[in-house]
Amino acid sequence: MAEQYTNRTNRALSFARIQLKQLEQAAESGGWSQELEVSAFEAGIAFHLAVALHAYRREIAERYSLPTETIDTLEDLIAAQQTQGQSTSEATEFEVLAETPDSWLNQLQQRYAQCWGAKPSKPSRSSGSSEISLVQIEPGRAAAPELPLSTLYSELYSLISRQRAAMQEW
């Protein structure tokens, strides 16, 4: 079963790449179902990138002889490494990305979370209410623009390629 997670990672990245091409075609189609097709491809790409990320975490665990079945999140990978007295540059790089609020990794995880549905709506207040809704604005900090899915794919692909090359050197 060696390399099973490498194969899963590669397959998920391939699926995402295929759907990126289909997304481009759907965006240019202009048909009556264009919006639906674009949304479907965007959700599919986010899903496959999340699967690739999940499989890659397990690939790292497999490479360092850690128990792979328990690795679902970055925290799981770090905990497994600490249990074995290990610390890897791969997990450290993921940690740095996870701690950066507007990183491509966090944007990818947010896009994937959006696939799982809308947040439950709050019950509407009667129109006679005199309450004024306030919006918290953080001074001096504009929200980072949402990265396109093609950029998220490229960032994940290059990170995996670079880290795999470094792991092979060991």
PDB file of C-alpha atoms in Angstrom:
ATOM      1  CA  MET A   1       0.000   0.000   0.000  1.00  0.00           C
ATOM      2  CA  ALA A   2       3.008   2.258  -0.220  1.00  0.00           C
ATOM      3  CA  GLU A   3       2.331   5.439  -2.165  1.00  0.00           C
ATOM      4  CA  GLN A   4      -1.469   5.082  -1.883  1.00  0.00           C
ATOM      5  CA  TYR A   5      -1.803   8.639  -0.629  1.00  0.00           C
ATOM      6  CA  THR A   6       0.534   9.956  -3.317  1.00  0.00           C
ATOM      7  CA  ASN A   7      -1.798   8.398  -5.880  1.00  0.00           C
ATOM      8  CA  ARG A   8      -4.877   9.858  -4.174  1.00  0.00           C
ATOM      9  CA  THR A   9      -3.284  13.296  -4.062  1.00  0.00           C
ATOM     10  CA  ASN A  10      -2.315  13.141  -7.732  1.00  0.00           C
ATOM     11  CA  ARG A  11      -5.752  11.891  -8.774  1.00  0.00           C
ATOM     12  CA  ALA A  12      -7.546  14.669  -6.873  1.00  0.00           C
ATOM     13  CA  LEU A  13      -5.247  17.293  -8.410  1.00  0.00           C
ATOM     14  CA  SER A  14      -5.955  15.840 -11.864  1.00  0.00           C
ATOM     15  CA  PHE A  15      -9.709  15.989 -11.275  1.00  0.00           C
ATOM     16  CA  ALA A  16      -9.386  19.621 -10.174  1.00  0.00           C
ATOM     17  CA  ARG A  17      -7.304  20.466 -13.261  1.00  0.00           C
ATOM     18  CA  ILE A  18      -9.913  18.862 -15.555  1.00  0.00           C
ATOM     19  CA  GLN A  19     -12.710  20.780 -13.882  1.00  0.00           C
ATOM     20  CA  LEU A  20     -10.754  24.038 -14.132  1.00  0.00           C
ATOM     21  CA  LYS A  21     -10.744  23.590 -17.921  1.00  0.00           C
ATOM     22  CA  GLN A  22     -14.468  22.831 -17.857  1.00  0.00           C
ATOM     23  CA  LEU A  23     -15.047  25.908 -15.694  1.00  0.00           C
ATOM     24  CA  GLU A  24     -13.335  28.093 -18.298  1.00  0.00           C
ATOM     25  CA  GLN A  25     -15.555  26.635 -21.023  1.00  0.00           C
ATOM     26  CA  ALA A  26     -18.704  27.076 -18.928  1.00  0.00           C
ATOM     27  CA  ALA A  27     -17.793  30.690 -18.144  1.00  0.00           C
ATOM     28  CA  GLU A  28     -17.499  31.407 -21.870  1.00  0.00           C
ATOM     29  CA  SER A  29     -20.589  29.447 -22.938  1.00  0.00           C
ATOM     30  CA  GLY A  30     -23.206  32.088 -22.197  1.00  0.00           C
ATOM     31  CA  GLY A  31     -25.997  29.511 -22.221  1.00  0.00           C
ATOM     32  CA  TRP A  32     -29.136  29.544 -20.117  1.00  0.00           C
ATOM     33  CA  SER A  33     -27.497  27.265 -17.550  1.00  0.00           C
ATOM     34  CA  GLN A  34     -24.171  29.094 -17.408  1.00  0.00           C
ATOM     35  CA  GLU A  35     -24.557  30.272 -13.813  1.00  0.00           C
ATOM     36  CA  LEU A  36     -25.534  26.798 -12.640  1.00  0.00           C
ATOM     37  CA  GLU A  37     -22.655  25.147 -14.525  1.00  0.00           C
ATOM     38  CA  VAL A  38     -20.112  27.640 -13.207  1.00  0.00           C
ATOM     39  CA  SER A  39     -21.327  27.114  -9.635  1.00  0.00           C
ATOM     40  CA  ALA A  40     -21.187  23.340 -10.048  1.00  0.00           C
ATOM     41  CA  PHE A  41     -17.645  23.410 -11.407  1.00  0.00           C
ATOM     42  CA  GLU A  42     -16.489  25.824  -8.706  1.00  0.00           C
ATOM     43  CA  ALA A  43     -17.863  23.538  -5.999  1.00  0.00           C
ATOM     44  CA  GLY A  44     -16.309  20.505  -7.680  1.00  0.00           C
ATOM     45  CA  ILE A  45     -12.910  22.161  -7.917  1.00  0.00           C
ATOM     46  CA  ALA A  46     -13.013  23.250  -4.269  1.00  0.00           C
ATOM     47  CA  PHE A  47     -13.968  19.692  -3.305  1.00  0.00           C
ATOM     48  CA  HIS A  48     -11.149  18.072  -5.295  1.00  0.00           C
ATOM     49  CA  LEU A  49      -8.576  20.543  -3.970  1.00  0.00           C
ATOM     50  CA  ALA A  50      -9.722  19.801  -0.409  1.00  0.00           C
ATOM     51  CA  VAL A  51      -9.449  16.062  -1.125  1.00  0.00           C
ATOM     52  CA  ALA A  52      -5.936  16.595  -2.506  1.00  0.00           C
ATOM     53  CA  LEU A  53      -4.973  18.550   0.612  1.00  0.00           C
ATOM     54  CA  HIS A  54      -6.390  15.832   2.878  1.00  0.00           C
ATOM     55  CA  ALA A  55      -4.618  13.064   0.947  1.00  0.00           C
ATOM     56  CA  TYR A  56      -1.377  15.036   0.954  1.00  0.00           C
ATOM     57  CA  ARG A  57      -1.448  15.375   4.742  1.00  0.00           C
ATOM     58  CA  ARG A  58      -1.753  11.603   4.912  1.00  0.00           C
ATOM     59  CA  GLU A  59       1.011  11.275   2.327  1.00  0.00           C
ATOM     60  CA  ILE A  60       3.295  13.253   4.638  1.00  0.00           C
ATOM     61  CA  ALA A  61       2.305  10.994   7.536  1.00  0.00           C
ATOM     62  CA  GLU A  62       2.955   7.912   5.397  1.00  0.00           C
ATOM     63  CA  ARG A  63       6.369   9.250   4.383  1.00  0.00           C
ATOM     64  CA  TYR A  64       7.358   9.720   8.029  1.00  0.00           C
ATOM     65  CA  SER A  65       5.860   6.373   9.161  1.00  0.00           C
ATOM     66  CA  LEU A  66       3.052   7.971  11.162  1.00  0.00           C
ATOM     67  CA  PRO A  67      -0.423   6.419  11.516  1.00  0.00           C
ATOM     68  CA  THR A  68      -2.271   7.739   8.460  1.00  0.00           C
ATOM     69  CA  GLU A  69      -5.842   6.800   9.373  1.00  0.00           C
ATOM     70  CA  THR A  70      -5.998   9.355  12.172  1.00  0.00           C
ATOM     71  CA  ILE A  71      -4.822  12.280  10.024  1.00  0.00           C
ATOM     72  CA  ASP A  72      -7.747  14.441   8.941  1.00  0.00           C
ATOM     73  CA  THR A  73      -6.514  17.936   9.766  1.00  0.00           C
ATOM     74  CA  LEU A  74      -3.239  19.791  10.086  1.00  0.00           C
ATOM     75  CA  GLU A  75      -3.640  19.595  13.854  1.00  0.00           C
ATOM     76  CA  ASP A  76      -3.891  15.787  13.601  1.00  0.00           C
ATOM     77  CA  LEU A  77      -0.659  15.655  11.591  1.00  0.00           C
ATOM     78  CA  ILE A  78       1.186  17.869  14.062  1.00  0.00           C
ATOM     79  CA  ALA A  79      -0.120  15.864  17.035  1.00  0.00           C
ATOM     80  CA  ALA A  80       0.990  12.584  15.412  1.00  0.00           C
ATOM     81  CA  GLN A  81       4.440  14.042  14.769  1.00  0.00           C
ATOM     82  CA  GLN A  82       4.740  15.282  18.340  1.00  0.00           C
ATOM     83  CA  THR A  83       3.725  11.860  19.671  1.00  0.00           C
ATOM     84  CA  GLN A  84       6.614  10.368  17.691  1.00  0.00           C
ATOM     85  CA  GLY A  85       8.984  13.176  18.677  1.00  0.00           C
ATOM     86  CA  GLN A  86       9.123  14.481  15.111  1.00  0.00           C
ATOM     87  CA  SER A  87       8.816  17.884  13.550  1.00  0.00           C
ATOM     88  CA  THR A  88       8.769  18.312   9.790  1.00  0.00           C
ATOM     89  CA  SER A  89       9.278  21.300   7.560  1.00  0.00           C
ATOM     90  CA  GLU A  90       6.174  20.290   5.585  1.00  0.00           C
ATOM     91  CA  ALA A  91       3.858  20.612   8.587  1.00  0.00           C
ATOM     92  CA  THR A  92       5.619  23.796   9.697  1.00  0.00           C
ATOM     93  CA  GLU A  93       4.993  25.396   6.310  1.00  0.00           C
ATOM     94  CA  PHE A  94       1.317  24.431   6.518  1.00  0.00           C
ATOM     95  CA  GLU A  95       1.192  25.914  10.031  1.00  0.00           C
ATOM     96  CA  VAL A  96       2.561  29.236   8.808  1.00  0.00           C
ATOM     97  CA  LEU A  97      -0.005  29.309   5.999  1.00  0.00           C
ATOM     98  CA  ALA A  98      -2.827  28.402   8.391  1.00  0.00           C
ATOM     99  CA  GLU A  99      -1.840  31.243  10.742  1.00  0.00           C
ATOM    100  CA  THR A 100      -1.925  33.789   7.908  1.00  0.00           C
ATOM    101  CA  PRO A 101      -5.571  34.915   7.702  1.00  0.00           C
ATOM    102  CA  ASP A 102      -5.654  35.694   3.971  1.00  0.00           C
ATOM    103  CA  SER A 103      -3.408  32.850   2.805  1.00  0.00           C
ATOM    104  CA  TRP A 104      -4.393  30.737  -0.157  1.00  0.00           C
ATOM    105  CA  LEU A 105      -4.693  27.760   2.215  1.00  0.00           C
ATOM    106  CA  ASN A 106      -7.300  29.510   4.358  1.00  0.00           C
ATOM    107  CA  GLN A 107      -9.138  30.682   1.259  1.00  0.00           C
ATOM    108  CA  LEU A 108      -9.189  27.114  -0.054  1.00  0.00           C
ATOM    109  CA  GLN A 109     -10.592  25.829   3.218  1.00  0.00           C
ATOM    110  CA  GLN A 110     -13.226  28.583   3.222  1.00  0.00           C
ATOM    111  CA  ARG A 111     -14.250  27.758  -0.352  1.00  0.00           C
ATOM    112  CA  TYR A 112     -14.588  24.105   0.601  1.00  0.00           C
ATOM    113  CA  ALA A 113     -16.660  24.972   3.680  1.00  0.00           C
ATOM    114  CA  GLN A 114     -18.993  27.000   1.456  1.00  0.00           C
ATOM    115  CA  CYS A 115     -19.750  23.827  -0.508  1.00  0.00           C
ATOM    116  CA  TRP A 116     -21.494  22.399   2.526  1.00  0.00           C
ATOM    117  CA  GLY A 117     -24.335  24.835   2.440  1.00  0.00           C
ATOM    118  CA  ALA A 118     -25.638  28.139   3.507  1.00  0.00           C
ATOM    119  CA  LYS A 119     -25.607  29.242   7.081  1.00  0.00           C
ATOM    120  CA  PRO A 120     -28.987  28.978   8.749  1.00  0.00           C
ATOM    121  CA  SER A 121     -30.898  32.184   8.402  1.00  0.00           C
ATOM    122  CA  LYS A 122     -31.857  34.164  11.453  1.00  0.00           C
ATOM    123  CA  PRO A 123     -35.537  34.693  12.048  1.00  0.00           C
ATOM    124  CA  SER A 124     -36.550  38.014  10.590  1.00  0.00           C
ATOM    125  CA  ARG A 125     -37.675  40.735  12.929  1.00  0.00           C
ATOM    126  CA  SER A 126     -40.948  42.496  12.450  1.00  0.00           C
ATOM    127  CA  SER A 127     -40.810  45.489  10.185  1.00  0.00           C
ATOM    128  CA  GLY A 128     -41.889  47.709  13.068  1.00  0.00           C
ATOM    129  CA  SER A 129     -38.651  47.189  14.989  1.00  0.00           C
ATOM    130  CA  SER A 130     -36.674  50.320  15.743  1.00  0.00           C
ATOM    131  CA  GLU A 131     -33.332  48.516  16.097  1.00  0.00           C
ATOM    132  CA  ILE A 132     -30.472  49.586  13.901  1.00  0.00           C
ATOM    133  CA  SER A 133     -28.124  46.881  12.684  1.00  0.00           C
ATOM    134  CA  LEU A 134     -24.458  47.652  13.202  1.00  0.00           C
ATOM    135  CA  VAL A 135     -21.621  46.250  11.174  1.00  0.00           C
ATOM    136  CA  GLN A 136     -18.190  45.927  12.769  1.00  0.00           C
ATOM    137  CA  ILE A 137     -15.572  47.459  10.529  1.00  0.00           C
ATOM    138  CA  GLU A 138     -11.911  46.907  11.184  1.00  0.00           C
ATOM    139  CA  PRO A 139     -10.177  50.243  10.555  1.00  0.00           C
ATOM    140  CA  GLY A 140      -7.326  50.308   8.091  1.00  0.00           C
ATOM    141  CA  ARG A 141      -7.719  46.745   6.914  1.00  0.00           C
ATOM    142  CA  ALA A 142      -9.524  45.890   3.725  1.00  0.00           C
ATOM    143  CA  ALA A 143     -10.574  42.332   3.093  1.00  0.00           C
ATOM    144  CA  ALA A 144      -8.206  40.452   0.833  1.00  0.00           C
ATOM    145  CA  PRO A 145      -9.590  39.749  -2.607  1.00  0.00           C
ATOM    146  CA  GLU A 146     -10.829  36.227  -3.148  1.00  0.00           C
ATOM    147  CA  LEU A 147      -8.257  34.275  -5.119  1.00  0.00           C
ATOM    148  CA  PRO A 148      -9.463  32.492  -8.248  1.00  0.00           C
ATOM    149  CA  LEU A 149      -9.669  28.713  -8.049  1.00  0.00           C
ATOM    150  CA  SER A 150      -6.926  28.437 -10.668  1.00  0.00           C
ATOM    151  CA  THR A 151      -4.589  30.282  -8.285  1.00  0.00           C
ATOM    152  CA  LEU A 152      -5.563  28.022  -5.375  1.00  0.00           C
ATOM    153  CA  TYR A 153      -4.829  25.008  -7.590  1.00  0.00           C
ATOM    154  CA  SER A 154      -1.455  26.439  -8.675  1.00  0.00           C
ATOM    155  CA  GLU A 155      -0.433  27.260  -5.113  1.00  0.00           C
ATOM    156  CA  LEU A 156      -1.366  23.820  -3.795  1.00  0.00           C
ATOM    157  CA  TYR A 157       0.264  22.057  -6.746  1.00  0.00           C
ATOM    158  CA  SER A 158       3.523  23.998  -6.407  1.00  0.00           C
ATOM    159  CA  LEU A 159       3.641  23.488  -2.621  1.00  0.00           C
ATOM    160  CA  ILE A 160       3.138  19.728  -3.020  1.00  0.00           C
ATOM    161  CA  SER A 161       5.721  19.483  -5.812  1.00  0.00           C
ATOM    162  CA  ARG A 162       8.291  21.473  -3.837  1.00  0.00           C
ATOM    163  CA  GLN A 163       7.720  19.552  -0.610  1.00  0.00           C
ATOM    164  CA  ARG A 164       7.842  16.187  -2.394  1.00  0.00           C
ATOM    165  CA  ALA A 165      11.179  17.115  -3.939  1.00  0.00           C
ATOM    166  CA  ALA A 166      12.515  18.064  -0.503  1.00  0.00           C
ATOM    167  CA  MET A 167      11.230  14.806   1.036  1.00  0.00           C
ATOM    168  CA  GLN A 168      12.974  12.775  -1.675  1.00  0.00           C
ATOM    169  CA  GLU A 169      16.281  14.385  -0.802  1.00  0.00           C
ATOM    170  CA  TRP A 170      16.054  12.740   2.611  1.00  0.00           C
TER     171      TRP A 170
END
